[in-house]
Amino acid sequence: MNFRVGLLSTVAALLLAAPVHAETLRVGMECTYAPFNYRTPEGEMAGYDVDVAKGIAERIGVELNYVCQEWDGMLPSLLANKFDLIVASMSITEERQQKIDFSIPYRVSVGRILGSKSADLKLFDDEGKPIPEAFKGLRFGVERASTYAKWIEATLPGAEVVYYDGNLSMLLDLQSSRLDIAITNPMKAYLDFLSKENGAGFEFVSPPIDEVEYFGPGVGVGLRKGNDALLERINTALADMIKDGSLEEYSLKYFPFSIQPENWKGVD
Amino acid sequence: MSFDISLIGSSLPRILQGLGLTLNLLAVSTLLGLMLAVLILLMRLSGRSWLVWPAKAYIYFFRGTPLLVQLFIIYYGLPQFGFVRQSVLWPLLREPYWCSVIALSLNTAAYVSEILRGGVMGVDKGLTEAGKALGLTRFQRATRITAPLAVRLALPAYSNEIVSMLKSTALASTVTLMEMTGVARTIVANTFAPYEIFIAATIIYLVLVWIIQTAFSMAETYANRHVRKG
């Protein structure tokens, strides 16, 4: 243990002694989660998360290096120092906050359930509460370890849940009728799926689900604990971006509606 | 990063919930694969080029492409075609379980047929010639002389293939199946503790491999009980 502390302080001393010019931060994201973080056909990184990361970098004066990482390894990779920041549409949750720190939210966090139009599903009562019996016998797709998965496990313990590593494979299985319903990010579902030919036969079969208990206050930038100075700089930059309308502008680049917390009106 | 040894112990029983499915995939695909392998072997040894070439092409394709790619083609590729979804096979192909079984069986069949062919090639030609001289029919020579000896020769390589299959079942986790690796990946995603959980999974796989190895070495001893040692 003493050895470890000694080692850590040596490393810290070395890091502090290193010249600080041209500081580079490595940013972890999936790189396949359009329109939040993805590669354009030209190979450029683009998306709302990327814009936010660039906006932060510009304001705090650092260079960015993008690291592509699958969703289920995102948090362990941050902890293992594979990168310094998560800017990957990660919702701020209590459970995650035990492991890492989050900035203030830069986007709303919400889920909605997709289902086939022809199935005529009524899964929620008039008050917007799920009806557990209605979910019986339905195969319910969700991304592993997502806030959506936590919500299902807590709210619908009897559901027949199928876990996916990514959004894309889940939507493929919804189309091929391996799944009856799937819960996902409504903004993404709207842009990539419902507004496209592939998603023509599908619709939202739930109201927006955004209980703070599971979905948290929104999506934030994640970083390892103990980086309070950096966290402070990021928070200041984000507050600035909310105030000067940059986040609003980034939203409207990708969506016909705003997705920053102050201006969320829902998709419909 | 902290390392929590107790997490290994507490995750073992949860990962073991996937053991049934892992063994099920292993047993069903091994069996189906073996049947297909024998068929391909017979085609390969038939000496008729219209049977030999399809068998060779089959072996080339399934040994020449990654199992993961084969699984993805079956699972994600086939349903892209409307006629597949209308077909009588869809109830099977809809299920991730059957997609995994099909991919594993088709893949192992290619390897096993080559393993068996190695066994057949290894049988001393003099023995079959002696059988011929004694007036045994082709069928009798194949079932009473070549097959028993070939199986004996092929056993060590075949046990290797079974071990390899056990590990391949982990790929089923990529198509949503909750076999041991699928369960482990889900726990990792929830606990953010890859080391402890995957070490727990490693322990279970090693125990299983040990059982398979031991069983095969007993089978080898039994099959070679007439062969004098030393």
mmCIF file of N, CA and C in Angstrom, chain A residues 159-250:
data_model
loop_
_atom_site.group_PDB
_atom_site.id
_atom_site.type_symbol
_atom_site.label_atom_id
_atom_site.label_comp_id
_atom_site.label_asym_id
_atom_site.label_seq_id
_atom_site.Cartn_x
_atom_site.Cartn_y
_atom_site.Cartn_z
ATOM 1 N N ALA A 159 -40.325 -8.262 -17.240
ATOM 2 C CA ALA A 159 -40.233 -8.146 -18.698
ATOM 3 C C ALA A 159 -39.196 -9.108 -19.267
ATOM 4 N N GLU A 160 -39.444 -9.524 -20.518
ATOM 5 C CA GLU A 160 -38.487 -10.413 -21.196
ATOM 6 C C GLU A 160 -37.456 -9.537 -21.909
ATOM 7 N N VAL A 161 -36.376 -9.225 -21.192
ATOM 8 C CA VAL A 161 -35.428 -8.227 -21.662
ATOM 9 C C VAL A 161 -34.315 -8.881 -22.479
ATOM 10 N N VAL A 162 -33.963 -8.270 -23.612
ATOM 11 C CA VAL A 162 -32.841 -8.728 -24.423
ATOM 12 C C VAL A 162 -31.806 -7.602 -24.423
ATOM 13 N N TYR A 163 -30.570 -7.951 -24.049
ATOM 14 C CA TYR A 163 -29.543 -6.918 -23.893
ATOM 15 C C TYR A 163 -28.665 -6.805 -25.131
ATOM 16 N N TYR A 164 -28.397 -5.576 -25.531
ATOM 17 C CA TYR A 164 -27.576 -5.313 -26.717
ATOM 18 C C TYR A 164 -26.339 -4.512 -26.357
ATOM 19 N N ASP A 165 -25.318 -4.640 -27.208
ATOM 20 C CA ASP A 165 -24.100 -3.860 -27.006
ATOM 21 C C ASP A 165 -24.211 -2.505 -27.680
ATOM 22 N N GLY A 166 -25.088 -2.392 -28.637
ATOM 23 C CA GLY A 166 -25.196 -1.118 -29.347
ATOM 24 C C GLY A 166 -26.601 -0.897 -29.856
ATOM 25 N N ASN A 167 -26.857 0.371 -30.153
ATOM 26 C CA ASN A 167 -28.155 0.796 -30.620
ATOM 27 C C ASN A 167 -28.485 0.204 -31.991
ATOM 28 N N LEU A 168 -27.442 0.132 -32.835
ATOM 29 C CA LEU A 168 -27.629 -0.287 -34.224
ATOM 30 C C LEU A 168 -28.142 -1.723 -34.305
ATOM 31 N N SER A 169 -27.481 -2.623 -33.577
ATOM 32 C CA SER A 169 -27.896 -4.025 -33.642
ATOM 33 C C SER A 169 -29.291 -4.186 -33.053
ATOM 34 N N MET A 170 -29.613 -3.360 -32.053
ATOM 35 C CA MET A 170 -30.942 -3.443 -31.447
ATOM 36 C C MET A 170 -32.022 -3.025 -32.447
ATOM 37 N N LEU A 171 -31.789 -1.936 -33.166
ATOM 38 C CA LEU A 171 -32.788 -1.480 -34.139
ATOM 39 C C LEU A 171 -32.922 -2.475 -35.293
ATOM 40 N N LEU A 172 -31.802 -3.123 -35.659
ATOM 41 C CA LEU A 172 -31.872 -4.158 -36.706
ATOM 42 C C LEU A 172 -32.798 -5.289 -36.258
ATOM 43 N N ASP A 173 -32.658 -5.678 -34.998
ATOM 44 C CA ASP A 173 -33.485 -6.771 -34.499
ATOM 45 C C ASP A 173 -34.949 -6.350 -34.333
ATOM 46 N N LEU A 174 -35.168 -5.060 -34.093
ATOM 47 C CA LEU A 174 -36.547 -4.573 -34.025
ATOM 48 C C LEU A 174 -37.173 -4.658 -35.419
ATOM 49 N N GLN A 175 -36.402 -4.256 -36.423
ATOM 50 C CA GLN A 175 -36.896 -4.314 -37.805
ATOM 51 C C GLN A 175 -37.173 -5.730 -38.256
ATOM 52 N N SER A 176 -36.297 -6.662 -37.850
ATOM 53 C CA SER A 176 -36.474 -8.027 -38.327
ATOM 54 C C SER A 176 -37.446 -8.792 -37.432
ATOM 55 N N SER A 177 -38.113 -8.069 -36.540
ATOM 56 C CA SER A 177 -39.142 -8.613 -35.642
ATOM 57 C C SER A 177 -38.603 -9.654 -34.670
ATOM 58 N N ARG A 178 -37.293 -9.621 -34.406
ATOM 59 C CA ARG A 178 -36.778 -10.440 -33.307
ATOM 60 C C ARG A 178 -37.183 -9.795 -31.988
ATOM 61 N N LEU A 179 -37.388 -8.485 -32.027
ATOM 62 C CA LEU A 179 -37.848 -7.756 -30.851
ATOM 63 C C LEU A 179 -39.244 -7.219 -31.114
ATOM 64 N N ASP A 180 -40.035 -7.104 -30.042
ATOM 65 C CA ASP A 180 -41.335 -6.461 -30.178
ATOM 66 C C ASP A 180 -41.237 -4.974 -29.883
ATOM 67 N N ILE A 181 -40.466 -4.639 -28.844
ATOM 68 C CA ILE A 181 -40.288 -3.233 -28.486
ATOM 69 C C ILE A 181 -38.831 -3.004 -28.091
ATOM 70 N N ALA A 182 -38.428 -1.742 -28.136
ATOM 71 C CA ALA A 182 -37.061 -1.399 -27.731
ATOM 72 C C ALA A 182 -37.075 0.006 -27.165
ATOM 73 N N ILE A 183 -36.311 0.202 -26.103
ATOM 74 C CA ILE A 183 -36.257 1.541 -25.519
ATOM 75 C C ILE A 183 -34.948 2.193 -25.912
ATOM 76 N N THR A 184 -35.035 3.459 -26.303
ATOM 77 C CA THR A 184 -33.830 4.151 -26.725
ATOM 78 C C THR A 184 -34.018 5.655 -26.590
ATOM 79 N N ASN A 185 -32.978 6.351 -27.033
ATOM 80 C CA ASN A 185 -32.977 7.796 -27.000
ATOM 81 C C ASN A 185 -33.917 8.312 -28.110
ATOM 82 N N PRO A 186 -34.956 9.070 -27.752
ATOM 83 C CA PRO A 186 -35.947 9.460 -28.766
ATOM 84 C C PRO A 186 -35.375 10.373 -29.846
ATOM 85 N N MET A 187 -34.375 11.170 -29.476
ATOM 86 C CA MET A 187 -33.802 12.082 -30.481
ATOM 87 C C MET A 187 -33.131 11.268 -31.572
ATOM 88 N N LYS A 188 -32.370 10.286 -31.109
ATOM 89 C CA LYS A 188 -31.648 9.427 -32.019
ATOM 90 C C LYS A 188 -32.615 8.573 -32.837
ATOM 91 N N ALA A 189 -33.614 8.047 -32.144
ATOM 92 C CA ALA A 189 -34.586 7.201 -32.833
ATOM 93 C C ALA A 189 -35.322 8.003 -33.902
ATOM 94 N N TYR A 190 -35.631 9.248 -33.583
ATOM 95 C CA TYR A 190 -36.342 10.093 -34.531
ATOM 96 C C TYR A 190 -35.504 10.317 -35.786
ATOM 97 N N LEU A 191 -34.241 10.697 -35.575
ATOM 98 C CA LEU A 191 -33.387 11.044 -36.715
ATOM 99 C C LEU A 191 -32.975 9.848 -37.561
ATOM 100 N N ASP A 192 -32.556 8.766 -36.881
ATOM 101 C CA ASP A 192 -31.951 7.643 -37.615
ATOM 102 C C ASP A 192 -32.955 6.615 -38.067
ATOM 103 N N PHE A 193 -34.117 6.627 -37.448
ATOM 104 C CA PHE A 193 -34.982 5.474 -37.637
ATOM 105 C C PHE A 193 -36.376 5.894 -38.073
ATOM 106 N N LEU A 194 -37.096 6.570 -37.200
ATOM 107 C CA LEU A 194 -38.500 6.868 -37.497
ATOM 108 C C LEU A 194 -38.661 7.752 -38.737
ATOM 109 N N SER A 195 -37.716 8.665 -38.953
ATOM 110 C CA SER A 195 -37.848 9.557 -40.100
ATOM 111 C C SER A 195 -37.285 8.931 -41.376
ATOM 112 N N LYS A 196 -36.789 7.677 -41.264
ATOM 113 C CA LYS A 196 -36.227 6.996 -42.431
ATOM 114 C C LYS A 196 -37.148 5.874 -42.889
ATOM 115 N N GLU A 197 -36.810 5.340 -44.059
ATOM 116 C CA GLU A 197 -37.620 4.271 -44.647
ATOM 117 C C GLU A 197 -37.692 3.036 -43.738
ATOM 118 N N ASN A 198 -36.535 2.698 -43.148
ATOM 119 C CA ASN A 198 -36.470 1.514 -42.282
ATOM 120 C C ASN A 198 -37.447 1.574 -41.124
ATOM 121 N N GLY A 199 -37.687 2.783 -40.641
ATOM 122 C CA GLY A 199 -38.497 2.921 -39.435
ATOM 123 C C GLY A 199 -39.930 3.277 -39.737
ATOM 124 N N ALA A 200 -40.314 3.191 -41.006
ATOM 125 C CA ALA A 200 -41.634 3.661 -41.417
ATOM 126 C C ALA A 200 -42.760 2.941 -40.682
ATOM 127 N N GLY A 201 -42.580 1.654 -40.408
ATOM 128 C CA GLY A 201 -43.651 0.902 -39.758
ATOM 129 C C GLY A 201 -43.641 0.998 -38.245
ATOM 130 N N PHE A 202 -42.810 1.900 -37.708
ATOM 131 C CA PHE A 202 -42.661 1.942 -36.254
ATOM 132 C C PHE A 202 -43.039 3.307 -35.691
ATOM 133 N N GLU A 203 -43.324 3.321 -34.402
ATOM 134 C CA GLU A 203 -43.680 4.579 -33.746
ATOM 135 C C GLU A 203 -43.303 4.494 -32.275
ATOM 136 N N PHE A 204 -43.361 5.649 -31.599
ATOM 137 C CA PHE A 204 -43.162 5.637 -30.154
ATOM 138 C C PHE A 204 -44.407 5.064 -29.499
ATOM 139 N N VAL A 205 -44.211 4.107 -28.593
ATOM 140 C CA VAL A 205 -45.365 3.512 -27.926
ATOM 141 C C VAL A 205 -45.317 3.846 -26.433
ATOM 142 N N SER A 206 -44.567 4.891 -26.076
ATOM 143 C CA SER A 206 -44.529 5.323 -24.686
ATOM 144 C C SER A 206 -44.389 6.832 -24.650
ATOM 145 N N PRO A 207 -44.784 7.447 -23.539
ATOM 146 C CA PRO A 207 -44.462 8.870 -23.367
ATOM 147 C C PRO A 207 -42.974 8.997 -23.082
ATOM 148 N N PRO A 208 -42.415 10.215 -23.086
ATOM 149 C CA PRO A 208 -41.012 10.367 -22.686
ATOM 150 C C PRO A 208 -40.825 9.861 -21.253
ATOM 151 N N ILE A 209 -39.813 9.037 -21.046
ATOM 152 C CA ILE A 209 -39.543 8.495 -19.720
ATOM 153 C C ILE A 209 -38.291 9.183 -19.205
ATOM 154 N N ASP A 210 -38.434 9.945 -18.143
ATOM 155 C CA ASP A 210 -37.275 10.736 -17.700
ATOM 156 C C ASP A 210 -37.205 10.868 -16.186
ATOM 157 N N GLU A 211 -37.694 9.826 -15.465
ATOM 158 C CA GLU A 211 -37.646 9.905 -14.003
ATOM 159 C C GLU A 211 -36.220 10.163 -13.537
ATOM 160 N N VAL A 212 -36.042 11.251 -12.797
ATOM 161 C CA VAL A 212 -34.699 11.673 -12.381
ATOM 162 C C VAL A 212 -33.988 10.558 -11.622
ATOM 163 N N GLU A 213 -34.776 9.748 -10.913
ATOM 164 C CA GLU A 213 -34.211 8.655 -10.133
ATOM 165 C C GLU A 213 -33.338 7.730 -11.004
ATOM 166 N N TYR A 214 -33.775 7.491 -12.244
ATOM 167 C CA TYR A 214 -33.018 6.603 -13.130
ATOM 168 C C TYR A 214 -32.239 7.375 -14.185
ATOM 169 N N PHE A 215 -32.824 8.437 -14.672
ATOM 170 C CA PHE A 215 -32.219 9.111 -15.813
ATOM 171 C C PHE A 215 -31.334 10.274 -15.404
ATOM 172 N N GLY A 216 -31.442 10.659 -14.117
ATOM 173 C CA GLY A 216 -30.570 11.716 -13.632
ATOM 174 C C GLY A 216 -30.960 13.059 -14.215
ATOM 175 N N PRO A 217 -30.170 14.067 -13.892
ATOM 176 C CA PRO A 217 -30.511 15.416 -14.339
ATOM 177 C C PRO A 217 -30.204 15.649 -15.821
ATOM 178 N N GLY A 218 -29.507 14.736 -16.468
ATOM 179 C CA GLY A 218 -29.196 14.937 -17.881
ATOM 180 C C GLY A 218 -27.908 14.258 -18.242
ATOM 181 N N VAL A 219 -27.362 14.681 -19.389
ATOM 182 C CA VAL A 219 -26.124 14.102 -19.895
ATOM 183 C C VAL A 219 -24.980 15.046 -19.552
ATOM 184 N N GLY A 220 -23.882 14.502 -19.031
ATOM 185 C CA GLY A 220 -22.758 15.357 -18.662
ATOM 186 C C GLY A 220 -21.440 14.816 -19.172
ATOM 187 N N VAL A 221 -20.391 15.606 -18.968
ATOM 188 C CA VAL A 221 -19.035 15.176 -19.294
ATOM 189 C C VAL A 221 -18.511 14.403 -18.089
ATOM 190 N N GLY A 222 -17.984 13.193 -18.323
ATOM 191 C CA GLY A 222 -17.466 12.388 -17.222
ATOM 192 C C GLY A 222 -15.956 12.500 -17.122
ATOM 193 N N LEU A 223 -15.457 12.527 -15.900
ATOM 194 C CA LEU A 223 -13.998 12.490 -15.727
ATOM 195 C C LEU A 223 -13.643 11.785 -14.424
ATOM 196 N N ARG A 224 -12.394 11.325 -14.338
ATOM 197 C CA ARG A 224 -11.964 10.609 -13.133
ATOM 198 C C ARG A 224 -12.040 11.526 -11.938
ATOM 199 N N LYS A 225 -12.336 10.923 -10.786
ATOM 200 C CA LYS A 225 -12.392 11.712 -9.557
ATOM 201 C C LYS A 225 -11.019 12.296 -9.257
ATOM 202 N N GLY A 226 -11.032 13.401 -8.552
ATOM 203 C CA GLY A 226 -9.769 14.012 -8.139
ATOM 204 C C GLY A 226 -9.224 14.999 -9.150
ATOM 205 N N ASN A 227 -10.024 15.355 -10.144
ATOM 206 C CA ASN A 227 -9.594 16.357 -11.128
ATOM 207 C C ASN A 227 -10.450 17.610 -10.977
ATOM 208 N N ASP A 228 -10.541 18.111 -9.748
ATOM 209 C CA ASP A 228 -11.496 19.192 -9.481
ATOM 210 C C ASP A 228 -11.212 20.447 -10.278
ATOM 211 N N ALA A 229 -9.932 20.728 -10.498
ATOM 212 C CA ALA A 229 -9.599 21.959 -11.228
ATOM 213 C C ALA A 229 -10.124 21.871 -12.657
ATOM 214 N N LEU A 230 -9.896 20.694 -13.289
ATOM 215 C CA LEU A 230 -10.355 20.493 -14.668
ATOM 216 C C LEU A 230 -11.883 20.529 -14.725
ATOM 217 N N LEU A 231 -12.513 19.881 -13.736
ATOM 218 C CA LEU A 231 -13.977 19.855 -13.678
ATOM 219 C C LEU A 231 -14.519 21.283 -13.625
ATOM 220 N N GLU A 232 -13.883 22.100 -12.818
ATOM 221 C CA GLU A 232 -14.317 23.487 -12.651
ATOM 222 C C GLU A 232 -14.206 24.231 -13.982
ATOM 223 N N ARG A 233 -13.084 23.999 -14.684
ATOM 224 C CA ARG A 233 -12.887 24.677 -15.969
ATOM 225 C C ARG A 233 -13.958 24.229 -16.972
ATOM 226 N N ILE A 234 -14.276 22.936 -16.953
ATOM 227 C CA ILE A 234 -15.281 22.421 -17.890
ATOM 228 C C ILE A 234 -16.664 22.990 -17.568
ATOM 229 N N ASN A 235 -16.978 23.033 -16.269
ATOM 230 C CA ASN A 235 -18.285 23.571 -15.873
ATOM 231 C C ASN A 235 -18.437 25.032 -16.280
ATOM 232 N N THR A 236 -17.374 25.792 -16.098
ATOM 233 C CA THR A 236 -17.421 27.204 -16.477
ATOM 234 C C THR A 236 -17.641 27.319 -17.985
ATOM 235 N N ALA A 237 -16.918 26.488 -18.736
ATOM 236 C CA ALA A 237 -17.052 26.526 -20.196
ATOM 237 C C ALA A 237 -18.483 26.160 -20.612
ATOM 238 N N LEU A 238 -19.057 25.124 -19.965
ATOM 239 C CA LEU A 238 -20.414 24.698 -20.333
ATOM 240 C C LEU A 238 -21.436 25.779 -19.984
ATOM 241 N N ALA A 239 -21.277 26.374 -18.811
ATOM 242 C CA ALA A 239 -22.201 27.439 -18.401
ATOM 243 C C ALA A 239 -22.146 28.570 -19.417
ATOM 244 N N ASP A 240 -20.951 28.858 -19.867
ATOM 245 C CA ASP A 240 -20.753 29.898 -20.870
ATOM 246 C C ASP A 240 -21.469 29.518 -22.173
ATOM 247 N N MET A 241 -21.352 28.219 -22.549
ATOM 248 C CA MET A 241 -21.957 27.765 -23.804
ATOM 249 C C MET A 241 -23.483 27.763 -23.728
ATOM 250 N N ILE A 242 -24.011 27.520 -22.524
ATOM 251 C CA ILE A 242 -25.469 27.595 -22.371
ATOM 252 C C ILE A 242 -25.911 29.049 -22.496
ATOM 253 N N LYS A 243 -25.133 29.942 -21.841
ATOM 254 C CA LYS A 243 -25.504 31.358 -21.812
ATOM 255 C C LYS A 243 -25.418 31.998 -23.194
ATOM 256 N N ASP A 244 -24.343 31.719 -23.932
ATOM 257 C CA ASP A 244 -24.187 32.418 -25.217
ATOM 258 C C ASP A 244 -24.922 31.712 -26.367
ATOM 259 N N GLY A 245 -25.697 30.671 -26.032
ATOM 260 C CA GLY A 245 -26.534 30.044 -27.051
ATOM 261 C C GLY A 245 -25.815 29.018 -27.919
ATOM 262 N N SER A 246 -24.571 28.669 -27.573
ATOM 263 C CA SER A 246 -23.842 27.691 -28.400
ATOM 264 C C SER A 246 -24.522 26.330 -28.371
ATOM 265 N N LEU A 247 -24.940 25.885 -27.181
ATOM 266 C CA LEU A 247 -25.562 24.558 -27.079
ATOM 267 C C LEU A 247 -26.840 24.510 -27.895
ATOM 268 N N GLU A 248 -27.601 25.583 -27.816
ATOM 269 C CA GLU A 248 -28.831 25.707 -28.597
ATOM 270 C C GLU A 248 -28.507 25.578 -30.096
ATOM 271 N N GLU A 249 -27.465 26.272 -30.482
ATOM 272 C CA GLU A 249 -27.061 26.264 -31.893
ATOM 273 C C GLU A 249 -26.636 24.853 -32.328
ATOM 274 N N TYR A 250 -25.857 24.168 -31.470
ATOM 275 C CA TYR A 250 -25.443 22.801 -31.789
ATOM 276 C C TYR A 250 -26.672 21.898 -31.926
#
